[in-house]
CSV table of C-alpha atoms in Angstrom, one decimal:
chain,number,residue,atom,x,y,z
A,1,MET,CA,51.3,78.7,-103.0
A,2,ALA,CA,47.8,77.8,-102.0
A,3,LEU,CA,48.6,74.1,-102.6
A,4,GLU,CA,51.7,74.3,-100.5
A,5,THR,CA,49.7,75.9,-97.6
A,6,TRP,CA,47.1,73.2,-97.9
A,7,LEU,CA,49.8,70.4,-97.7
A,8,ILE,CA,51.4,72.0,-94.7
A,9,LYS,CA,47.9,72.0,-92.9
A,10,VAL,CA,47.3,68.3,-93.8
A,11,LYS,CA,50.8,67.4,-92.5
A,12,THR,CA,50.2,69.2,-89.3
A,13,ALA,CA,46.8,67.6,-88.7
A,14,ILE,CA,48.2,64.1,-89.3
A,15,SER,CA,51.2,64.8,-87.0
A,16,ASN,CA,48.9,66.0,-84.2
A,17,SER,CA,46.5,63.0,-84.5
A,18,PHE,CA,49.5,60.6,-84.4
A,19,ASP,CA,50.9,62.3,-81.3
A,20,ALA,CA,47.5,62.0,-79.7
A,21,VAL,CA,47.3,58.3,-80.4
A,22,ILE,CA,50.8,57.7,-78.9
A,23,SER,CA,50.1,59.9,-75.8
A,24,THR,CA,46.7,58.3,-75.1
A,25,PRO,CA,47.1,55.1,-72.9
A,26,PRO,CA,45.4,52.0,-74.2
A,27,THR,CA,41.9,51.4,-72.7
A,28,PRO,CA,42.1,48.2,-70.7
A,29,LYS,CA,39.7,45.5,-71.8
A,30,SER,CA,37.1,44.6,-69.3
A,31,ILE,CA,37.5,41.0,-68.2
A,32,LYS,CA,34.2,39.2,-68.3
A,33,LYS,CA,33.9,36.8,-65.4
A,34,SER,CA,33.0,33.3,-66.6
A,35,ASN,CA,29.7,31.9,-65.4
A,36,VAL,CA,29.4,28.5,-63.7
A,37,GLY,CA,27.2,27.2,-66.4
A,38,VAL,CA,26.6,23.4,-66.2
A,39,LEU,CA,28.5,23.3,-62.9
A,40,ALA,CA,25.4,25.0,-61.4
A,41,PHE,CA,23.9,21.6,-60.6
A,42,GLU,CA,27.0,20.5,-58.6
A,43,ILE,CA,27.1,23.8,-56.8
A,44,ALA,CA,23.4,23.6,-56.0
A,45,GLY,CA,24.1,20.2,-54.5
A,46,LEU,CA,26.9,21.6,-52.3
A,47,MET,CA,24.7,24.5,-51.2
A,48,SER,CA,21.9,22.0,-50.4
A,49,LYS,CA,24.2,19.9,-48.2
A,50,LEU,CA,25.4,23.0,-46.4
A,51,LEU,CA,21.9,24.1,-45.7
A,52,HIS,CA,21.1,20.6,-44.3
A,53,LEU,CA,24.2,20.8,-42.1
A,54,TRP,CA,23.2,24.2,-40.8
A,55,LYS,CA,19.7,22.9,-39.9
A,56,SER,CA,21.2,19.9,-38.2
A,57,LEU,CA,23.1,22.3,-35.9
A,58,SER,CA,20.0,24.3,-34.9
A,59,ASP,CA,19.0,24.5,-31.3
A,60,LYS,CA,16.2,22.1,-31.8
A,61,ASN,CA,18.3,19.4,-33.5
A,62,VAL,CA,21.2,19.8,-31.1
A,63,THR,CA,18.8,19.3,-28.2
A,64,ARG,CA,17.4,16.2,-29.9
A,65,LEU,CA,20.9,14.9,-30.4
A,66,ARG,CA,21.7,15.3,-26.7
A,67,ASN,CA,18.4,14.1,-25.2
A,68,GLU,CA,17.3,11.4,-27.8
A,69,ALA,CA,19.9,10.2,-30.2
A,70,THR,CA,22.6,9.4,-27.6
A,71,SER,CA,19.9,8.0,-25.2
A,72,LEU,CA,18.6,5.3,-27.5
A,73,GLU,CA,18.4,2.0,-25.7
A,74,GLY,CA,20.1,0.2,-28.5
A,75,VAL,CA,22.9,2.7,-28.6
A,76,ARG,CA,23.5,2.3,-24.9
A,77,LYS,CA,23.4,-1.5,-25.0
A,78,ILE,CA,25.7,-2.3,-28.0
A,79,VAL,CA,27.4,0.9,-29.1
A,80,SER,CA,28.4,2.8,-25.9
A,81,ASN,CA,27.0,4.4,-22.8
A,82,ASP,CA,29.7,7.0,-22.7
A,83,GLU,CA,28.1,10.3,-23.7
A,84,THR,CA,31.4,12.0,-24.4
A,85,PHE,CA,32.3,9.3,-26.9
A,86,LEU,CA,28.9,9.4,-28.6
A,87,LEU,CA,29.0,13.2,-28.9
A,88,GLY,CA,32.5,12.9,-30.3
A,89,LEU,CA,31.2,10.6,-33.0
A,90,ALA,CA,28.4,13.0,-33.8
A,91,CYS,CA,30.9,15.9,-34.0
A,92,ALA,CA,33.4,13.9,-36.1
A,93,GLU,CA,30.7,12.9,-38.6
A,94,MET,CA,29.5,16.4,-39.1
A,95,ALA,CA,33.1,17.6,-39.5
A,96,GLU,CA,33.7,14.9,-42.1
A,97,ASN,CA,30.6,15.8,-44.1
A,98,LEU,CA,31.8,19.4,-44.1
A,99,ARG,CA,35.3,18.4,-45.1
A,100,LEU,CA,33.9,16.6,-48.2
A,101,VAL,CA,31.9,19.7,-49.2
A,102,ALA,CA,35.0,21.9,-48.7
A,103,LYS,CA,37.1,19.6,-50.8
A,104,SER,CA,34.7,20.1,-53.8
A,105,VAL,CA,34.5,23.9,-53.2
A,106,SER,CA,38.3,24.0,-53.2
A,107,ARG,CA,38.3,22.5,-56.7
A,108,ILE,CA,35.7,25.0,-57.9
A,109,SER,CA,37.5,28.0,-56.3
A,110,LYS,CA,40.4,27.6,-58.6
A,111,LYS,CA,38.2,29.0,-61.4
A,112,CYS,CA,37.6,32.3,-59.5
A,113,GLU,CA,39.1,35.7,-60.4
A,114,ASP,CA,39.4,36.8,-56.8
A,115,SER,CA,42.8,35.7,-55.4
A,116,LYS,CA,41.2,35.3,-51.9
A,117,LEU,CA,38.7,32.8,-53.2
A,118,ARG,CA,41.4,31.0,-55.2
A,119,SER,CA,43.2,30.5,-51.9
A,120,PHE,CA,40.1,28.9,-50.2
A,121,ASP,CA,41.9,25.6,-49.6
A,122,ARG,CA,44.7,27.2,-47.6
A,123,LEU,CA,42.5,29.6,-45.8
A,124,PHE,CA,40.1,26.8,-44.8
A,125,ASP,CA,42.8,24.6,-43.4
A,126,GLU,CA,44.2,27.6,-41.5
A,127,PHE,CA,40.8,28.5,-40.1
A,128,SER,CA,40.0,24.9,-39.1
A,129,ASN,CA,43.3,24.4,-37.2
A,130,THR,CA,43.9,27.9,-35.8
A,131,GLY,CA,40.6,29.7,-35.9
A,132,ARG,CA,42.2,32.5,-38.0
A,133,ASP,CA,39.7,34.3,-40.3
A,134,PRO,CA,41.5,37.1,-42.1
A,135,HIS,CA,38.7,37.9,-44.5
A,136,SER,CA,35.8,37.7,-42.0
A,137,TRP,CA,34.1,34.9,-43.7
A,138,VAL,CA,32.4,33.7,-40.5
A,139,LEU,CA,29.0,35.3,-40.4
A,140,SER,CA,26.7,36.3,-37.5
A,141,TRP,CA,23.6,34.2,-37.0
A,142,LYS,CA,21.4,36.9,-38.6
A,143,ASP,CA,23.6,37.3,-41.7
A,144,MET,CA,23.9,33.5,-42.0
A,145,GLU,CA,20.1,33.1,-42.0
A,146,ALA,CA,19.7,35.8,-44.6
A,147,MET,CA,22.4,34.2,-46.8
A,148,ASN,CA,20.7,30.8,-46.4
A,149,LYS,CA,17.5,32.1,-47.8
A,150,LYS,CA,19.3,33.3,-50.9
A,151,MET,CA,21.1,30.0,-51.3
A,152,ASP,CA,17.8,28.2,-50.8
A,153,ARG,CA,16.3,30.2,-53.7
A,154,PHE,CA,19.3,29.4,-55.9
A,155,VAL,CA,18.9,25.7,-55.1
A,156,THR,CA,15.2,25.7,-55.8
A,157,THR,CA,15.5,27.5,-59.2
A,158,THR,CA,18.5,25.4,-60.2
A,159,VAL,CA,16.6,22.2,-59.4
A,160,THR,CA,13.7,23.5,-61.4
A,161,LEU,CA,16.1,24.3,-64.3
A,162,TYR,CA,17.4,20.7,-64.2
A,163,ARG,CA,13.8,19.3,-64.4
A,164,GLU,CA,12.9,21.6,-67.3
A,165,MET,CA,16.0,20.7,-69.2
A,166,GLU,CA,15.2,17.0,-68.8
A,167,GLU,CA,11.7,17.8,-70.0
A,168,LEU,CA,13.1,19.5,-73.1
A,169,SER,CA,15.3,16.5,-73.8
A,170,VAL,CA,12.2,14.3,-73.7
A,171,MET,CA,10.4,16.7,-76.1
A,172,GLU,CA,13.3,16.8,-78.5
A,173,ASN,CA,13.5,13.0,-78.6
A,174,GLY,CA,9.8,12.9,-79.2
A,175,LEU,CA,10.3,15.3,-82.2
A,176,ARG,CA,13.1,13.1,-83.7
A,177,LYS,CA,10.9,10.0,-83.4
A,178,GLN,CA,8.0,11.9,-85.0
A,179,LEU,CA,10.1,13.0,-87.9
A,180,GLN,CA,11.2,9.4,-88.5
A,181,CYS,CA,7.7,8.0,-88.1
A,182,ASN,CA,5.8,7.0,-91.3
A,183,GLU,CA,2.3,8.4,-90.8
A,184,HIS,CA,-0.4,7.4,-93.4
A,185,GLU,CA,-1.9,10.9,-93.1
A,186,ALA,CA,0.8,13.5,-93.9
A,187,SER,CA,-1.4,16.3,-92.5
A,188,ILE,CA,-1.7,14.6,-89.1
A,189,LYS,CA,2.0,14.1,-89.0
A,190,GLN,CA,2.7,17.7,-89.9
A,191,GLN,CA,0.3,18.9,-87.2
A,192,LYS,CA,2.0,16.7,-84.5
A,193,ILE,CA,5.4,18.0,-85.6
A,194,SER,CA,4.1,21.6,-85.5
A,195,ASP,CA,2.7,21.1,-82.0
A,196,LEU,CA,5.9,19.6,-80.7
A,197,GLN,CA,8.0,22.4,-82.2
A,198,GLN,CA,5.8,25.0,-80.6
A,199,LYS,CA,6.2,23.2,-77.2
A,200,ILE,CA,9.9,23.0,-77.6
A,201,LEU,CA,10.2,26.7,-78.4
A,202,MET,CA,8.2,27.6,-75.3
A,203,GLN,CA,10.3,25.2,-73.2
A,204,ARG,CA,13.5,26.8,-74.4
A,205,GLN,CA,12.2,30.2,-73.5
A,206,GLU,CA,11.4,28.9,-70.0
A,207,ILE,CA,14.9,27.4,-69.7
A,208,LYS,CA,16.5,30.7,-70.8
A,209,TYR,CA,14.5,32.6,-68.1
A,210,LEU,CA,15.5,30.1,-65.4
A,211,LYS,CA,19.2,30.2,-66.4
A,212,LYS,CA,19.1,34.0,-65.7
A,213,ARG,CA,17.5,33.5,-62.3
A,214,CYS,CA,19.5,30.5,-61.0
A,215,LEU,CA,23.2,29.7,-60.4
A,216,TRP,CA,23.8,29.0,-64.1
A,217,SER,CA,24.4,32.7,-64.9
A,218,ARG,CA,26.3,33.5,-61.7
A,219,SER,CA,30.1,33.9,-61.8
A,220,PHE,CA,32.4,31.5,-60.0
A,221,ASP,CA,33.3,34.3,-57.7
A,222,THR,CA,29.7,34.8,-56.6
A,223,ALA,CA,29.0,31.1,-56.1
A,224,THR,CA,32.2,30.4,-54.3
A,225,SER,CA,31.7,33.4,-52.0
A,226,PHE,CA,28.4,32.0,-50.9
A,227,LEU,CA,29.9,28.6,-50.3
A,228,ALA,CA,33.1,29.8,-48.6
A,229,ARG,CA,31.2,31.9,-46.1
A,230,SER,CA,28.7,29.2,-45.4
A,231,ILE,CA,31.5,26.6,-44.8
A,232,PHE,CA,33.4,28.9,-42.4
A,233,THR,CA,30.2,29.7,-40.5
A,234,VAL,CA,29.1,26.0,-40.2
A,235,LEU,CA,32.5,25.0,-39.0
A,236,ALA,CA,32.4,27.8,-36.4
A,237,ARG,CA,28.9,26.6,-35.3
A,238,ILE,CA,30.2,23.0,-35.0
A,239,LYS,CA,33.0,24.1,-32.7
A,240,LEU,CA,30.7,26.3,-30.7
A,241,VAL,CA,28.1,23.6,-30.2
A,242,PHE,CA,30.5,20.8,-29.3
A,243,GLY,CA,32.8,23.0,-27.2
A,244,ILE,CA,35.9,22.0,-29.1
A,245,ASP,CA,39.1,21.9,-27.0
A,246,HIS,CA,42.2,20.7,-28.8
A,247,GLY,CA,40.3,18.8,-31.4
A,248,HIS,CA,38.0,16.9,-29.1
A,249,PRO,CA,34.5,17.8,-27.9
A,250,ALA,CA,34.6,18.1,-24.2
A,251,SER,CA,30.9,18.4,-23.7
A,252,LEU,CA,27.8,19.6,-25.5
A,253,HIS,CA,27.3,23.3,-24.8
A,254,ARG,CA,24.1,23.7,-22.7
A,255,SER,CA,23.4,27.3,-23.7
A,256,LEU,CA,22.5,27.3,-27.4
A,257,SER,CA,20.0,30.1,-27.9
A,258,ALA,CA,20.2,31.7,-31.3
A,259,SER,CA,20.8,35.1,-29.8
A,260,ALA,CA,23.8,33.9,-27.9
A,261,ALA,CA,25.3,32.0,-30.9
A,262,VAL,CA,26.8,35.0,-32.7
A,263,TYR,CA,30.1,34.4,-34.5
A,264,PRO,CA,31.9,36.6,-34.9
A,265,SER,CA,30.9,39.2,-32.4
A,266,GLU,CA,29.2,42.1,-34.1
A,267,ASN,CA,31.8,44.3,-32.4
A,268,PRO,CA,34.3,45.1,-35.3
A,269,ASN,CA,37.2,45.3,-32.9
A,270,SER,CA,36.7,41.8,-31.5
A,271,CYS,CA,38.3,38.6,-32.7
A,272,ASN,CA,36.8,37.2,-35.9
A,273,PHE,CA,36.4,33.6,-34.6
A,274,VAL,CA,34.6,32.1,-31.6
A,275,SER,CA,35.5,28.5,-31.4
A,276,GLY,CA,33.3,27.6,-28.5
A,277,PRO,CA,32.8,28.0,-24.8
A,278,LEU,CA,36.1,26.4,-23.9
A,279,MET,CA,38.3,28.5,-26.3
A,280,ARG,CA,37.4,32.1,-25.9
A,281,LYS,CA,40.7,34.1,-26.4
A,282,ASN,CA,41.7,37.6,-27.1
A,283,CYS,CA,43.3,38.6,-30.4
A,284,LYS,CA,46.8,38.7,-29.0
A,285,ASP,CA,46.5,35.1,-27.8
A,286,GLN,CA,45.0,34.1,-31.1
A,287,ASP,CA,47.9,35.6,-33.0
A,288,GLN,CA,50.4,33.8,-30.8
A,289,GLU,CA,48.6,30.5,-31.4
A,290,THR,CA,48.8,31.2,-35.1
A,291,LYS,CA,52.5,31.6,-34.8
A,292,ASP,CA,52.7,28.4,-32.8
A,293,SER,CA,50.7,26.5,-35.4
A,294,ASN,CA,53.4,27.2,-37.9
A,295,HIS,CA,55.7,25.1,-35.8
A,296,GLY,CA,53.2,22.2,-35.5
A,297,LEU,CA,52.2,23.0,-32.0
A,298,PHE,CA,48.4,23.2,-32.8
A,299,PHE,CA,46.1,20.3,-33.4
A,300,PHE,CA,44.8,19.4,-36.8
A,301,PHE,CA,41.0,19.5,-36.5
A,302,PHE,CA,39.9,17.3,-39.4
A,303,GLU,CA,42.7,14.8,-38.9
A,304,SER,CA,41.8,14.3,-35.3
A,305,ASN,CA,38.1,13.8,-36.1
A,306,SER,CA,38.8,11.4,-39.0
A,307,LYS,CA,40.6,9.1,-36.4
A,308,ILE,CA,37.5,9.1,-34.2
A,309,LEU,CA,35.4,7.8,-37.2
A,310,LYS,CA,37.6,4.8,-37.6
A,311,PRO,CA,35.7,1.9,-36.0
A,312,PRO,CA,37.5,-0.1,-33.3
A,313,ALA,CA,38.4,-3.8,-34.1
A,314,SER,CA,35.6,-5.0,-31.9
A,315,THR,CA,32.8,-3.3,-33.9
A,316,LEU,CA,30.6,-4.4,-36.9
A,317,GLY,CA,32.0,-1.5,-38.9
A,318,ALA,CA,35.6,-2.8,-38.6
A,319,ALA,CA,34.3,-6.3,-39.7
A,320,ALA,CA,32.3,-4.8,-42.6
A,321,LEU,CA,29.2,-6.6,-41.3
A,322,SER,CA,27.0,-3.6,-40.2
A,323,LEU,CA,24.9,-3.5,-43.4
A,324,HIS,CA,24.6,-7.3,-43.6
A,325,TYR,CA,23.5,-7.6,-40.0
A,326,ALA,CA,21.0,-4.8,-40.5
A,327,ASN,CA,19.4,-6.6,-43.4
A,328,LEU,CA,19.4,-9.9,-41.3
A,329,ILE,CA,17.6,-8.2,-38.4
A,330,ILE,CA,15.0,-6.7,-40.7
A,331,VAL,CA,14.3,-10.1,-42.3
A,332,MET,CA,13.9,-11.7,-38.8
A,333,GLU,CA,11.7,-8.8,-37.7
A,334,LYS,CA,9.2,-9.6,-40.5
A,335,MET,CA,9.3,-13.3,-39.7
A,336,ILE,CA,8.7,-12.8,-36.0
A,337,ARG,CA,5.7,-10.6,-36.7
A,338,SER,CA,4.1,-13.3,-39.0
A,339,PRO,CA,5.7,-16.6,-38.2
A,340,GLN,CA,2.7,-18.5,-39.6
A,341,LEU,CA,3.6,-17.1,-43.1
A,342,VAL,CA,7.2,-18.3,-43.0
A,343,GLY,CA,7.8,-21.3,-45.2
A,344,VAL,CA,10.6,-23.9,-45.1
A,345,ASP,CA,12.4,-22.2,-48.1
A,346,ALA,CA,12.3,-18.8,-46.3
A,347,ARG,CA,13.7,-20.4,-43.2
A,348,ASP,CA,16.5,-22.0,-45.2
A,349,ASP,CA,17.3,-18.6,-46.9
A,350,LEU,CA,17.5,-17.0,-43.5
A,351,TYR,CA,20.0,-19.6,-42.3
A,352,SER,CA,22.1,-19.2,-45.4
A,353,MET,CA,22.5,-15.5,-44.5
A,354,LEU,CA,24.1,-16.3,-41.1
A,355,PRO,CA,27.9,-16.0,-40.8
A,356,ASN,CA,29.8,-18.9,-39.3
A,357,SER,CA,30.1,-17.3,-35.8
A,358,ILE,CA,26.3,-17.0,-35.4
A,359,ARG,CA,25.8,-20.5,-36.8
A,360,SER,CA,28.1,-22.0,-34.2
A,361,SER,CA,26.4,-20.0,-31.4
A,362,LEU,CA,23.0,-21.0,-32.6
A,363,ARG,CA,23.9,-24.7,-32.7
A,364,ARG,CA,25.2,-24.5,-29.1
A,365,ARG,CA,21.9,-22.8,-28.0
A,366,LEU,CA,19.7,-25.3,-29.8
A,367,LYS,CA,21.6,-28.4,-28.5
A,368,GLY,CA,19.3,-30.5,-26.3
A,369,VAL,CA,16.1,-28.6,-27.4
A,370,GLY,CA,13.2,-31.0,-27.9
A,371,PHE,CA,11.3,-31.3,-31.2
A,372,SER,CA,8.0,-30.5,-29.6
A,373,ALA,CA,6.9,-26.8,-29.3
A,374,SER,CA,3.3,-27.0,-28.1
A,375,ASP,CA,3.5,-24.9,-24.9
A,376,PRO,CA,1.3,-21.7,-25.4
A,377,ALA,CA,2.7,-20.1,-22.3
A,378,LEU,CA,6.3,-20.5,-23.4
A,379,ALA,CA,5.4,-19.3,-26.9
A,380,ALA,CA,3.9,-16.2,-25.4
A,381,GLU,CA,7.0,-15.6,-23.3
A,382,TRP,CA,9.2,-15.9,-26.3
A,383,ARG,CA,7.0,-13.4,-28.3
A,384,ASP,CA,7.3,-10.9,-25.4
A,385,ALA,CA,11.1,-11.4,-25.2
A,386,LEU,CA,11.6,-11.1,-29.0
A,387,GLY,CA,9.5,-7.9,-29.0
A,388,LYS,CA,11.7,-6.4,-26.4
A,389,ILE,CA,14.9,-7.2,-28.2
A,390,LEU,CA,13.5,-5.9,-31.5
A,391,GLY,CA,12.4,-2.8,-29.7
A,392,TRP,CA,16.0,-1.6,-29.2
A,393,ILE,CA,17.9,-3.4,-32.0
A,394,SER,CA,15.5,-2.8,-34.9
A,395,PRO,CA,15.8,1.0,-34.9
A,396,LEU,CA,19.6,0.7,-35.3
A,397,ALA,CA,19.1,-1.7,-38.2
A,398,HIS,CA,16.6,0.5,-40.0
A,399,ASN,CA,18.9,3.5,-39.4
A,400,MET,CA,21.8,1.6,-40.9
A,401,ILE,CA,19.8,1.0,-44.1
A,402,LYS,CA,18.8,4.7,-44.2
A,403,TRP,CA,22.3,6.0,-43.6
A,404,GLN,CA,23.8,3.8,-46.2
A,405,SER,CA,21.1,4.5,-48.9
A,406,GLU,CA,21.6,8.2,-48.5
A,407,ARG,CA,25.3,7.8,-49.2
A,408,SER,CA,25.0,5.5,-52.2
A,409,PHE,CA,26.5,6.6,-55.5
A,410,GLU,CA,23.1,7.5,-56.9
A,411,GLN,CA,22.2,9.7,-53.9
A,412,GLN,CA,25.6,11.3,-53.2
A,413,ASN,CA,24.7,14.6,-54.8
A,414,LEU,CA,21.3,14.9,-53.1
A,415,THR,CA,20.5,16.2,-49.7
A,416,PRO,CA,19.9,13.6,-46.9
A,417,LYS,CA,16.2,13.3,-46.1
A,418,THR,CA,16.8,12.3,-42.5
A,419,ASN,CA,19.0,13.4,-39.6
A,420,VAL,CA,20.3,9.8,-39.0
A,421,THR,CA,23.8,9.9,-37.6
A,422,LEU,CA,26.4,7.1,-37.6
A,423,LEU,CA,26.2,6.6,-33.9
A,424,GLN,CA,22.5,5.7,-34.3
A,425,THR,CA,23.4,2.7,-36.6
A,426,LEU,CA,25.1,-0.6,-36.2
A,427,TYR,CA,28.4,0.7,-37.6
A,428,PHE,CA,30.0,1.2,-34.1
A,429,ALA,CA,28.0,-1.6,-32.5
A,430,ASN,CA,29.9,-4.2,-30.6
A,431,LYS,CA,30.2,-7.4,-32.7
A,432,GLU,CA,30.0,-9.9,-29.9
A,433,LYS,CA,26.9,-8.2,-28.2
A,434,THR,CA,25.1,-7.8,-31.5
A,435,GLU,CA,25.6,-11.5,-32.4
A,436,ALA,CA,24.4,-12.5,-29.0
A,437,ALA,CA,21.2,-10.5,-29.6
A,438,ILE,CA,20.7,-12.0,-33.1
A,439,THR,CA,21.3,-15.5,-31.7
A,440,GLU,CA,18.6,-14.9,-29.1
A,441,LEU,CA,16.2,-13.7,-31.8
A,442,LEU,CA,16.9,-16.9,-33.9
A,443,VAL,CA,16.3,-19.2,-30.9
A,444,GLY,CA,13.0,-17.5,-30.1
A,445,LEU,CA,12.0,-17.4,-33.8
A,446,ASN,CA,12.8,-21.1,-34.1
A,447,TYR,CA,10.4,-21.9,-31.2
A,448,ILE,CA,7.4,-19.8,-32.2
A,449,TRP,CA,7.8,-20.9,-35.9
A,450,ARG,CA,7.6,-24.6,-34.8
A,451,PHE,CA,4.7,-23.7,-32.4
A,452,GLU,CA,2.7,-22.1,-35.2
A,453,ARG,CA,3.3,-25.1,-37.5
A,454,GLU,CA,2.3,-27.5,-34.8
A,455,MET,CA,-0.9,-25.5,-34.0
A,456,ASN,CA,-1.7,-25.4,-37.7
A,457,ALA,CA,-1.1,-29.1,-38.1
A,458,LYS,CA,-3.3,-29.9,-35.1
A,459,ALA,CA,-6.0,-27.6,-36.4
A,460,LEU,CA,-6.0,-29.3,-39.8
A,461,PHE,CA,-6.0,-32.7,-38.2
A,462,ASN,CA,-9.0,-31.9,-36.0
A,463,CYS,CA,-10.7,-30.4,-39.0
A,464,ALA,CA,-10.1,-33.5,-41.0
A,465,ASN,CA,-11.4,-35.7,-38.2
A,466,PHE,CA,-14.5,-33.6,-37.8
A,467,ASN,CA,-15.2,-33.8,-41.6
A,468,GLY,CA,-14.7,-37.6,-41.5
A,469,PHE,CA,-17.1,-37.8,-38.6
A,470,LEU,CA,-19.7,-35.8,-40.5
A,471,ASN,CA,-19.3,-37.9,-43.5
A,472,LEU,CA,-19.8,-41.0,-41.4
A,473,GLN,CA,-22.9,-39.7,-39.8
A,474,THR,CA,-24.3,-38.7,-43.2
A,475,SER,CA,-23.7,-42.1,-44.8
A,476,SER,CA,-25.3,-43.9,-41.9
C-alpha cells in the first residue's frame, strides 16, 4: 500500500512537471549583432571622407570658394568667367564625392539588423530627390558637430589599430626568420626569440585593447547609423549652401553663419528638411511634392549634377589631355626658371612631349625668327612675359597634379589633404586657349634658352682670348 502511494506521488510529480514544460513558452534566443571586424578600416575611410566633406562646407571654406577659388586669374582666363557655372561645378563635384561614399554605405547597410538602415539606399535616393526624411536623419549643426567628434575618435583609434597590426605582422615575420636562423650561439638565439615573443605578446594585448575602443567591435547598425546621419546632413548642407533650385545651384547663399544653418529646425513640428534658401516649403507642400515625384515630376539630384561634371568637347578633360598638359607646363616652368641649365637633350625631350597641334602652332610662330638671340632687352621682356603667363597657368597645372594624385588607386581610401576642386584645375580648361598659352611659353623659352647659350659661349670665348693673351705676355 505504501509502495502504491509512493508510485502515485511520483506519477503526479512527473505529470505536473511535463505540463509546466508545455505551458511555458520557449525563451527567445538573443540575437547577437555581428561586429564590423576587418571592415572597420573601410568604414573609417568613409567616415574620414565625410568629415573632410563637412569641413569643406564650413563658413570659412565656402567663403574661400566664393572669393578665391572662382576668382583665380587662370580660371577666369581659360576655364570660365561665369560664376554660376563655376559654382555649379563645385556643387556637382561635392555631390559626386558624397554619392560615391553613399554607394559604399549602401553596400555595408545590407548587413544591418535594423530594417530602416537596410533600406538606406532607397531612403537616400528619396531624400536627395524629394527632401523627404522620414527617420529624421538630418541633424542640427550642434548635433552634427558632436557626432563628428565621435567619428573622429573612431577614425583615429582605427587608424592606430591598423598601424599596430602592421607592426605585429613585422614582429611575427621577424620571429619566423629568427626561428629559421642558424646562430652559432644557441643561448643568444634563444634570448632573441624570447625577447621577440614577449614583444609580440604585448603587441597583441595592445591590439586587443584598441579593437574594443575602435570601430572593429562596433555593430554594423552602430557604424551605419553614424554614416547615414552624416551623409543626410552633408547633403542637406550642400543644398543649403548652394541654394539648390530644381537641381541647379542658383547662387551661393550669402548668409552662412553656423547659428543660421540648422537643419532640420529644432522645432519638432516643423519639416525635417531644409533644402536651401530657395526651397523653403511647409510640410503639406513637401508631401505633395513627394506624391508628384512618384510620377517623375521631380528632378533627380545626382543625375543632374553628374551631367554638369561631363566636360564639354572644347575642354582638355574631354580630350583627355589635362594631366599631360599639366606635366608639360610644370616641366617648362622649371626650364624657364633656370634656362642656363637646360641641355640639348632636355630640350629635345620637351619637344617630344608636344602633341601635333602645338607643334604645328609652334612652327608657325617660329617661322622667320632669326638664329641670333643676343638682345638683353628683348630677353628681359620675354622673361617678364613668361613670368606673367606662368603666374596664372602654373597654379592650375599644379592643382591638376594634386587633384589627380589624391584620386589615384593607392590614395582612394585616404582623406584628401587639400581642398583643391576640379574647377581649379585644367580639366575644364578651354583646349584652344590653353594651347595658345603653352605655345607662347615655348616661343619665349626658345629665345631665352638661345640667349643664355650665346651669352655663355661669348663669355667662354672672351675668357679663352684673355687666357691666350696672358700666356702670350708671359712667354714674351
